[in-house]
PDB file of C-alpha atoms in Angstrom:
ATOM      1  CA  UNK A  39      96.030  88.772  88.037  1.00 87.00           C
ATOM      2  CA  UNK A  40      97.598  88.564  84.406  1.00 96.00           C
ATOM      3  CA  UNK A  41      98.433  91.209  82.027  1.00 97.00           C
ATOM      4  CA  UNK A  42      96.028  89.487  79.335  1.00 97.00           C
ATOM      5  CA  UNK A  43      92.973  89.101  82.188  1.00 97.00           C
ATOM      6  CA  UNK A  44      91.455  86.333  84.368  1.00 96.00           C
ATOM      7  CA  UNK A  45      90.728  83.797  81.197  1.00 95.00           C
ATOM      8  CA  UNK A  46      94.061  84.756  80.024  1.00 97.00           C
ATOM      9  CA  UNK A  47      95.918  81.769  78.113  1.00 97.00           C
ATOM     10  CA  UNK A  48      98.738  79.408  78.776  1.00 97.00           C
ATOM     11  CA  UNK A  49     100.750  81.356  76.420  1.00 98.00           C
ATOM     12  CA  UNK A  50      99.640  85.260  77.618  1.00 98.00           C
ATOM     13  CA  UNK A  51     100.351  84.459  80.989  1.00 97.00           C
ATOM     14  CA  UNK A  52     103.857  83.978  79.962  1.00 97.00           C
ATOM     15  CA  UNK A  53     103.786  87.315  77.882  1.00 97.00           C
ATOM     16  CA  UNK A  54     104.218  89.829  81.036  1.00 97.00           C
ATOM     17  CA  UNK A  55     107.101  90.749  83.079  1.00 96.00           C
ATOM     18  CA  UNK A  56     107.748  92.350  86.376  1.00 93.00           C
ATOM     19  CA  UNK A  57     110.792  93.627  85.589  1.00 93.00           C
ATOM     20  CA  UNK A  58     110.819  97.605  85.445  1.00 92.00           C
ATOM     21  CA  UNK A  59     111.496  99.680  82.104  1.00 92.00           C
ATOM     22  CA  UNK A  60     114.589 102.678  82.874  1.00 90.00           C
ATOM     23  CA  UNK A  61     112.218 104.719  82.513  1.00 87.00           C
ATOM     24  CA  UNK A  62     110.593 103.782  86.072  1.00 88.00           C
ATOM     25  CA  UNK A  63     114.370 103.239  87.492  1.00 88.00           C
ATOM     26  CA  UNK A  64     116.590 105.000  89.453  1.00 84.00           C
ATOM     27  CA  UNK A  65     119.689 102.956  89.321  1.00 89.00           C
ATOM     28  CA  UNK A  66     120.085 103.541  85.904  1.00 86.00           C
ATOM     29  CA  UNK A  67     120.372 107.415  85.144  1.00 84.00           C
ATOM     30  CA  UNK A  68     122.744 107.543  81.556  1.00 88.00           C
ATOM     31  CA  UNK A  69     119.643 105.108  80.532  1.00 88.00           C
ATOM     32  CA  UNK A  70     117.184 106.412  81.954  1.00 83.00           C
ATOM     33  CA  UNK A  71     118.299 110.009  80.234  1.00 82.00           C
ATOM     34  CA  UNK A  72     118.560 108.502  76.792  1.00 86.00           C
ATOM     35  CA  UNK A  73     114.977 106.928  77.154  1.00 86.00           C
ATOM     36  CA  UNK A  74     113.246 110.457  77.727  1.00 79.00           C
ATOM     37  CA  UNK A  75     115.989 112.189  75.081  1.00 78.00           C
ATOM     38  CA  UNK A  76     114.100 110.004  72.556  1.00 81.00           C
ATOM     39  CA  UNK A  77     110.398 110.541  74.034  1.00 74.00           C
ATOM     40  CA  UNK A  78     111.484 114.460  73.986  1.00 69.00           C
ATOM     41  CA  UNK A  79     112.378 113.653  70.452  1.00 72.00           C
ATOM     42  CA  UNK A  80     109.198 111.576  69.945  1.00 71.00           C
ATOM     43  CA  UNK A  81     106.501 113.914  71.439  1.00 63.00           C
ATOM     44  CA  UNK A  82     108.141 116.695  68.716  1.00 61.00           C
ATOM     45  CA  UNK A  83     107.073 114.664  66.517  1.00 63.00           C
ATOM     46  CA  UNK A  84     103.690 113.811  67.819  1.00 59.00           C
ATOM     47  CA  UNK A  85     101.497 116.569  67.252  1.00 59.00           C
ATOM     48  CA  UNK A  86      99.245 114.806  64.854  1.00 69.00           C
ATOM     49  CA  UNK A  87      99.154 111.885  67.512  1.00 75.00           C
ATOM     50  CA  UNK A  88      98.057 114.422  70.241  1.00 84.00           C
ATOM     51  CA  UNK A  89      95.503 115.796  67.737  1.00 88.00           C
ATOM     52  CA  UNK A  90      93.939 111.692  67.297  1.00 88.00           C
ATOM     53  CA  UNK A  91      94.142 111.520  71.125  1.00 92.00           C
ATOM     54  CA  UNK A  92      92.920 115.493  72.065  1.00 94.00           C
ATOM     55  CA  UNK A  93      89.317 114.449  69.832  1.00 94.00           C
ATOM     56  CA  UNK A  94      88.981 111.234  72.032  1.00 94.00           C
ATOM     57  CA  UNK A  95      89.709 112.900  75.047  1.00 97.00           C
ATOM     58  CA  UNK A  96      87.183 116.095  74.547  1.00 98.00           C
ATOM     59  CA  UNK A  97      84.414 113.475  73.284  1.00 97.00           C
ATOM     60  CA  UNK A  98      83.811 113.005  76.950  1.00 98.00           C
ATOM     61  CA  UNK A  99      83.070 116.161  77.852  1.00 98.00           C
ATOM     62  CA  UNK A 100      81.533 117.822  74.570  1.00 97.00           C
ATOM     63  CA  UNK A 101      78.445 118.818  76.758  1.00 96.00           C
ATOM     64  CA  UNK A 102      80.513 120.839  79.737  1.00 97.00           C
ATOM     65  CA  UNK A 103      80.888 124.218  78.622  1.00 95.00           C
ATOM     66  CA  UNK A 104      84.324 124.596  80.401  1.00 97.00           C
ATOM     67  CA  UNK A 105      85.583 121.142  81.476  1.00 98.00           C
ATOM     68  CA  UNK A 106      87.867 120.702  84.653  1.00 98.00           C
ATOM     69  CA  UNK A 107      90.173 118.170  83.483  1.00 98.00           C
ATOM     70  CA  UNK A 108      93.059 116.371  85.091  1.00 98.00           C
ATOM     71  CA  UNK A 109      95.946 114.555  83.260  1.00 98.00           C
ATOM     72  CA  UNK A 110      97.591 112.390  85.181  1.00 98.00           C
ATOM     73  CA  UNK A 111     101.165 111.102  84.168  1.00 95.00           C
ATOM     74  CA  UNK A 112     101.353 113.910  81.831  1.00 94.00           C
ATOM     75  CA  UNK A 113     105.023 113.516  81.458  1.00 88.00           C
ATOM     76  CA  UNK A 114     105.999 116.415  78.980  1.00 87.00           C
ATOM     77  CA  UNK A 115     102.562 117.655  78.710  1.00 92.00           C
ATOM     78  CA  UNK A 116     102.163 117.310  74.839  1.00 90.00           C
ATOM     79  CA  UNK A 117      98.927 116.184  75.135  1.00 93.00           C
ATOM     80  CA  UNK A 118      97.822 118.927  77.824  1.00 96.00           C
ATOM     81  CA  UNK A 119      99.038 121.111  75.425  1.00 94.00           C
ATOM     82  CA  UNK A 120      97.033 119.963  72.509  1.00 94.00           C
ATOM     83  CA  UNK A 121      93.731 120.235  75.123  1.00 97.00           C
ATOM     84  CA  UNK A 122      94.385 123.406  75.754  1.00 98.00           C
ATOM     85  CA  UNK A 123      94.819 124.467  72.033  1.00 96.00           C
ATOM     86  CA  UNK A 124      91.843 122.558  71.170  1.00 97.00           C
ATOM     87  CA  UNK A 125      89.484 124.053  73.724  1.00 98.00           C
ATOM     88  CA  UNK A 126      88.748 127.399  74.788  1.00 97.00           C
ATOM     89  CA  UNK A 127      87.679 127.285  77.753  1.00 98.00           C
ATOM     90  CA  UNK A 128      89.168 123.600  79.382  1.00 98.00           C
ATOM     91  CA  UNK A 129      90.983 123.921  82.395  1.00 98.00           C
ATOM     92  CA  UNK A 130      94.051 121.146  82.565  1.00 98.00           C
ATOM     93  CA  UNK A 131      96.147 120.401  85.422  1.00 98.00           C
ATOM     94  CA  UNK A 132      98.947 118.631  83.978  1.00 98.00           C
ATOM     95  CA  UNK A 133     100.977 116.141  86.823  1.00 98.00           C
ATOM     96  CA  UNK A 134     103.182 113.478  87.165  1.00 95.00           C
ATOM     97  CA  UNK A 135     104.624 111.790  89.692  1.00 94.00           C
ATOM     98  CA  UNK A 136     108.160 112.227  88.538  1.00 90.00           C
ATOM     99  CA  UNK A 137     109.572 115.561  89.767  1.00 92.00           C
ATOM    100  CA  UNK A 138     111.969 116.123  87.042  1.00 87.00           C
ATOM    101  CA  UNK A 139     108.561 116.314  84.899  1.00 89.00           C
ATOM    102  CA  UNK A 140     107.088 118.368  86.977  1.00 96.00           C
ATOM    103  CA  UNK A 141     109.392 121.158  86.740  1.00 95.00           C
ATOM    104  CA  UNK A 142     110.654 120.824  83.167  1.00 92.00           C
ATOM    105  CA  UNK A 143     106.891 121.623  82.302  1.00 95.00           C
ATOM    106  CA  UNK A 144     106.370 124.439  85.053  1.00 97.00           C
ATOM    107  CA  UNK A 145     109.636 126.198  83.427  1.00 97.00           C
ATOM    108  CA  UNK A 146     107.979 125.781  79.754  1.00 96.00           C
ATOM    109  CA  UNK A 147     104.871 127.209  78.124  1.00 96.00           C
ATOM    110  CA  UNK A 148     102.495 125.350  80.576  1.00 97.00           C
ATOM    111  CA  UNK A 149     103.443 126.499  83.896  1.00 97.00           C
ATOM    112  CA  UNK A 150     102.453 130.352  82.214  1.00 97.00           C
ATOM    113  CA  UNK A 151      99.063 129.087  80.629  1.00 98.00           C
ATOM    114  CA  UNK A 152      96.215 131.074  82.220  1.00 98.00           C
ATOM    115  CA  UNK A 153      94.607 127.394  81.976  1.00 98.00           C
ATOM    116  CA  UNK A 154      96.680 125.692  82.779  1.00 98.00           C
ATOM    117  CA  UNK A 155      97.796 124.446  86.524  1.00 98.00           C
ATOM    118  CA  UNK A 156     100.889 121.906  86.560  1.00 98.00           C
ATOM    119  CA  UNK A 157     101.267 120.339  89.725  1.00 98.00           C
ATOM    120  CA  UNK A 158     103.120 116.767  90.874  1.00 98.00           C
ATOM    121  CA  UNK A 159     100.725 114.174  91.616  1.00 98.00           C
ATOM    122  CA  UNK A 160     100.576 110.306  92.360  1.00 97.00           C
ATOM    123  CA  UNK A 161      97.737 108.616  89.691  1.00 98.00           C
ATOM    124  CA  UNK A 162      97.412 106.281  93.075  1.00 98.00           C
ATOM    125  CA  UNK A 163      96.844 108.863  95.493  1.00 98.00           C
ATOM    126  CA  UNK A 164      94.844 112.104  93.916  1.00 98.00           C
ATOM    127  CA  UNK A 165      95.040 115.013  96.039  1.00 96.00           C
ATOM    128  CA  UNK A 166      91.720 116.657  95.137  1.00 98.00           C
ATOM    129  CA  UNK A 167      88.159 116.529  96.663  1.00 98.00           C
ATOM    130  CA  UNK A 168      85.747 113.698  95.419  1.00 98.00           C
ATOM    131  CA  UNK A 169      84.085 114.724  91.908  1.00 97.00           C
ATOM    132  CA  UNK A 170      86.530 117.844  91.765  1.00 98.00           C
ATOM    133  CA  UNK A 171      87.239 117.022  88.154  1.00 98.00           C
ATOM    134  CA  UNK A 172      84.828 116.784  85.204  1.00 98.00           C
ATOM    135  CA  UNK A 173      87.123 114.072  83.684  1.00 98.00           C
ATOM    136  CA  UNK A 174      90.380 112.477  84.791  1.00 98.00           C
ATOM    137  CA  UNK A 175      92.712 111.308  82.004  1.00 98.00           C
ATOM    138  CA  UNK A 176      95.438 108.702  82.222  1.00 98.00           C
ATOM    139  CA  UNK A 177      97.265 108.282  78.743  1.00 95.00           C
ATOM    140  CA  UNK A 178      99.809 105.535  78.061  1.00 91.00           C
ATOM    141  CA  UNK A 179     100.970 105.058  81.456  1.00 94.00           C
ATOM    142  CA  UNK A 180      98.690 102.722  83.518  1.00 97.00           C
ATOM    143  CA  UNK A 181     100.966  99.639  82.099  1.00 97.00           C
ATOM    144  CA  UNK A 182     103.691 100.967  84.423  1.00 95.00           C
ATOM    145  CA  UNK A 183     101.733 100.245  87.501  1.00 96.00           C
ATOM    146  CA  UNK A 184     101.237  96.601  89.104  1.00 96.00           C
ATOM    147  CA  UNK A 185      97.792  95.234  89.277  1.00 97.00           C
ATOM    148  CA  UNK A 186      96.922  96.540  92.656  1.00 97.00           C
ATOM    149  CA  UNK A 187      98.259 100.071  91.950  1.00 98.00           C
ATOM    150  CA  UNK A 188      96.539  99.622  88.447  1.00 98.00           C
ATOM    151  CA  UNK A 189      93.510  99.225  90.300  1.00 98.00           C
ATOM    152  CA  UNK A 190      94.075 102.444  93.053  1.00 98.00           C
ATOM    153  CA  UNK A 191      94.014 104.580  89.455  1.00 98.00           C
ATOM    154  CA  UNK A 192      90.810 103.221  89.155  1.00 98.00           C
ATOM    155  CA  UNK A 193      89.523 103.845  92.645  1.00 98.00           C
ATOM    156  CA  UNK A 194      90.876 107.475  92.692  1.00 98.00           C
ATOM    157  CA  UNK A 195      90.258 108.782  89.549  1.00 98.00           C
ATOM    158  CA  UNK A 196      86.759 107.762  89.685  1.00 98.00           C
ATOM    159  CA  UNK A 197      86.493 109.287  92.889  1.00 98.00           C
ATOM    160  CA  UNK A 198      88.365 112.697  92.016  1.00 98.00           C
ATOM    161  CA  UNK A 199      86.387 113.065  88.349  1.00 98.00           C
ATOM    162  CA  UNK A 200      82.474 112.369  86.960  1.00 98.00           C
ATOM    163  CA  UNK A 201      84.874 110.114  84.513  1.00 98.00           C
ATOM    164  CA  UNK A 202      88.519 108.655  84.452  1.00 98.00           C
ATOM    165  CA  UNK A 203      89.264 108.031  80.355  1.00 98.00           C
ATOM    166  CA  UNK A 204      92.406 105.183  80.694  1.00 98.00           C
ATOM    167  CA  UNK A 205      94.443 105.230  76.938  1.00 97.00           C
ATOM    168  CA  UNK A 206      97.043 102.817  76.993  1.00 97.00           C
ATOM    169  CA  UNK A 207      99.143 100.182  75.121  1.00 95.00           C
ATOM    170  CA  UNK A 208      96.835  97.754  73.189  1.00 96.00           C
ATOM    171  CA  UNK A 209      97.795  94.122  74.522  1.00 96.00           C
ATOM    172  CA  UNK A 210      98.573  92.205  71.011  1.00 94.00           C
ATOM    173  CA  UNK A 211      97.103  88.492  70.809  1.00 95.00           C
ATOM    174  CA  UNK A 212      99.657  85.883  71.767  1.00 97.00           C
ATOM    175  CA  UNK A 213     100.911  84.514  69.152  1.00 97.00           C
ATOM    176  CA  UNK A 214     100.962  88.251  67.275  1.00 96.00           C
ATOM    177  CA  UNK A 215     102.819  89.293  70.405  1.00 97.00           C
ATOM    178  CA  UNK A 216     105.445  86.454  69.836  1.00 97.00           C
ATOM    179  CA  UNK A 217     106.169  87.272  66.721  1.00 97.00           C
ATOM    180  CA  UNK A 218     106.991  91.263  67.532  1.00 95.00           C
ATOM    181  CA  UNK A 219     108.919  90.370  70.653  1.00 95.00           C
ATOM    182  CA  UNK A 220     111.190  87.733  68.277  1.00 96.00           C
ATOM    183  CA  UNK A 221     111.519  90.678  65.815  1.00 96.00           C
ATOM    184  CA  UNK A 222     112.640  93.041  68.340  1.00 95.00           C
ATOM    185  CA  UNK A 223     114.601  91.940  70.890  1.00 94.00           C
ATOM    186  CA  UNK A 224     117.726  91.752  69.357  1.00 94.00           C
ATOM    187  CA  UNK A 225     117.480  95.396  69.536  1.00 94.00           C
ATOM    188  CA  UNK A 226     117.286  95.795  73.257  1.00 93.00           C
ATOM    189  CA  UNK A 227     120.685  95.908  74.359  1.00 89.00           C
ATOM    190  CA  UNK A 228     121.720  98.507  71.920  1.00 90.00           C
ATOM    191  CA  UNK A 229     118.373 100.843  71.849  1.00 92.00           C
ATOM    192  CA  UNK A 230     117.097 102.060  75.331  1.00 91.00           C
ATOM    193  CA  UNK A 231     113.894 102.569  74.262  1.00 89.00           C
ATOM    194  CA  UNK A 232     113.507  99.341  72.046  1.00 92.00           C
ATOM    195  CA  UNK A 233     114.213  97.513  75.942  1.00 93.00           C
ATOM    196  CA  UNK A 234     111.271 100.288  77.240  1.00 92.00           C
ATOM    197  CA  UNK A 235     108.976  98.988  74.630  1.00 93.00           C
ATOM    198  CA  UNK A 236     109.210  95.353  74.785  1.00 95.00           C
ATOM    199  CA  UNK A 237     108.978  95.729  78.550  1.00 96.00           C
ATOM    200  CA  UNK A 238     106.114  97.888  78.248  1.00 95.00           C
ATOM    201  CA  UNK A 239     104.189  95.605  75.943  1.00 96.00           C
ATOM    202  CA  UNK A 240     104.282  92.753  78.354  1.00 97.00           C
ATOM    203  CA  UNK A 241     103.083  94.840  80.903  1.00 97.00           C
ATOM    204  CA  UNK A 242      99.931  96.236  78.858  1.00 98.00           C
ATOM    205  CA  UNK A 243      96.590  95.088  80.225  1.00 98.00           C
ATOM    206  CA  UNK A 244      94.268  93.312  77.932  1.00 98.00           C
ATOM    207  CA  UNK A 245      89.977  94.913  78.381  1.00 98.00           C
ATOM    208  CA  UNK A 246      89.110  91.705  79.997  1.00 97.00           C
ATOM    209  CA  UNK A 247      91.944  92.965  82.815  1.00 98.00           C
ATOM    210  CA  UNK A 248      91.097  96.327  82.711  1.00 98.00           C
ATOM    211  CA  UNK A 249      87.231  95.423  83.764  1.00 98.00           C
ATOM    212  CA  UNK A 250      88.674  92.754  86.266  1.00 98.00           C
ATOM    213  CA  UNK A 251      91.028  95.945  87.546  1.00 98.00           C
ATOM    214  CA  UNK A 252      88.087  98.035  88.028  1.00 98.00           C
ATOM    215  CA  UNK A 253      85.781  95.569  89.895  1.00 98.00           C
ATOM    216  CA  UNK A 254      88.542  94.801  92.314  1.00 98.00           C
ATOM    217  CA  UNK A 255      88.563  98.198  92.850  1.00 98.00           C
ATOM    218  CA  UNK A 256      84.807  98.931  93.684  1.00 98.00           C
ATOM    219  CA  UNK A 257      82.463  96.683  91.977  1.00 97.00           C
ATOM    220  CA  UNK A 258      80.036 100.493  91.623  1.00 98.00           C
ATOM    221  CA  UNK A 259      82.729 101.048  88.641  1.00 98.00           C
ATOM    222  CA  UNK A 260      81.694 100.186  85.094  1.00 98.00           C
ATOM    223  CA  UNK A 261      84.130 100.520  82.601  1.00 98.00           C
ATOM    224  CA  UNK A 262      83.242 101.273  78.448  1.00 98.00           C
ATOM    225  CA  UNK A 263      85.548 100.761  75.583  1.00 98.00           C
ATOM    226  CA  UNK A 264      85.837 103.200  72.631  1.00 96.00           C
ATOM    227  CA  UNK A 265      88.639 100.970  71.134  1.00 95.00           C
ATOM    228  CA  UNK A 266      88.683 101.551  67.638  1.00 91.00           C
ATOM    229  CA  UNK A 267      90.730  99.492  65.015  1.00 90.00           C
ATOM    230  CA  UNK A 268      94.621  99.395  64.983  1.00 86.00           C
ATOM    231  CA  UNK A 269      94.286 102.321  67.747  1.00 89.00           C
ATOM    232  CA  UNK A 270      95.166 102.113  71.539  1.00 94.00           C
ATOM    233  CA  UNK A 271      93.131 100.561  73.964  1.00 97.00           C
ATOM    234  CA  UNK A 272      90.430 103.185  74.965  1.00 97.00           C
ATOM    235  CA  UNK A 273      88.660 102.627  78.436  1.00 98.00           C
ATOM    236  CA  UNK A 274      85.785 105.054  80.187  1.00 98.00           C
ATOM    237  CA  UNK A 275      85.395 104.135  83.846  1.00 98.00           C
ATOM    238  CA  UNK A 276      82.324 105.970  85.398  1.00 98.00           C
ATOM    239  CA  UNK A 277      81.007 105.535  88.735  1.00 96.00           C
ATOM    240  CA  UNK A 278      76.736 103.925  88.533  1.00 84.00           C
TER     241      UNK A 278
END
């Protein structure tokens, strides 16, 4: 299925990749180090990012007195953080799949919180009993993941929580998209992370995919949108 959805166009379907960011490589490790240097250096700098995306995030569970909440790809755990800060009583396990992750954030602040349970964990493959969770949360990561492993996050986090809340990449229109790619590309080769983001911006799922994703799955998902303007794309998959 394309990036941009089943009625995709001509020119979206030729605005996606397969080709992997460092980030998701292992061939590539003096890369792959300066990509998460600058995301270290990035999520220091995005506490009032985590705030935006903490609100959204406890919106969907404003009537559970003391939410069970799983974040999955949690990477360094900036938004966990800004859960846990944000709600007195939320319980977060914070995974990844990614091992170094894992323990960088069980040596931190995290892997001491009373409310706080960091463990490593495949978004494809949840290691929890059905409905464990009151909400699973999967935040700017699902555009790593190939359709059909796209659509196993849909299957098991909808199985493991009442709710799986998918924040990711918003997929630009085509000919917007062509116009950012042209402007920074020449960048690539020279900035790690500039080569992460144009990869990662082909690889971001339109709605229209994200629904088509979710029915593939198990057409008993429904998925809801609280996209708002210039913001990420914002997707609440429930089980009817």
């Amino acid at each position: 299925m394309p990036r941009g959805g089943p009625d995709a166009s001509w020119l979206d379907r030729r605005l996606q990749t397969d080709r992997l960011e460092y980030l998701d490589r292992d061939d590539v490790d003096d890369l792959k180090r300066r990509v998460i240097a600058a995301l270290d250096r990035a999520e220091r700098r995005r506490s009032r990012a985590h705030e935006g995306l903490a609100r959204m995030v406890l919106a969907e569970v404003e009537d559970v007195p003391s939410p069970a909440i799983l974040e999955l790809g949690a990477g360094f755990g900036g938004l966990s953080r800004r859960l846990l800060a944000n709600h007195p009583t939320a319980h977060v396990t914070v995974t990844d799949v990614d091992p170094a992750f894992v323990a960088e954030v069980a040596a931190g602040d995290l892997g001491a919180h009373p409310r706080a349970t960091v463990r490593q964990m495949d978004a494809t493959a949840i290691d929890a009993p059905d409905g464990h969770y009151d909400l699973a949360l999967f935040a700017l990561s699902l555009h790593h993941l190939p359709p059909e492993q796209a659509a196993r996050v849909f299957a098991e986090g909808t199985r493991a929580a009442k709710k799986l809340l998918i924040i990711d990449l918003r997929r630009p229109p085509a000919p917007l998209h062509v116009v950012v790619l042209a402007a920074v590309l020449p960048f690539t080769r020279l900035i790690p992370l500039a080569h992460d983001g144009v990869i990662s911006s082909l690889r971001a799922y339109s709605p229209s995919a994200l629904t088509a994703l979710a029915e593939h799955a198990d057409p008993a998902i429904k998925v809801e949108f609280r996209t708002r303007p210039l913001g990420p794309t914002v997707a609440v998959a429930s089980r009817t």
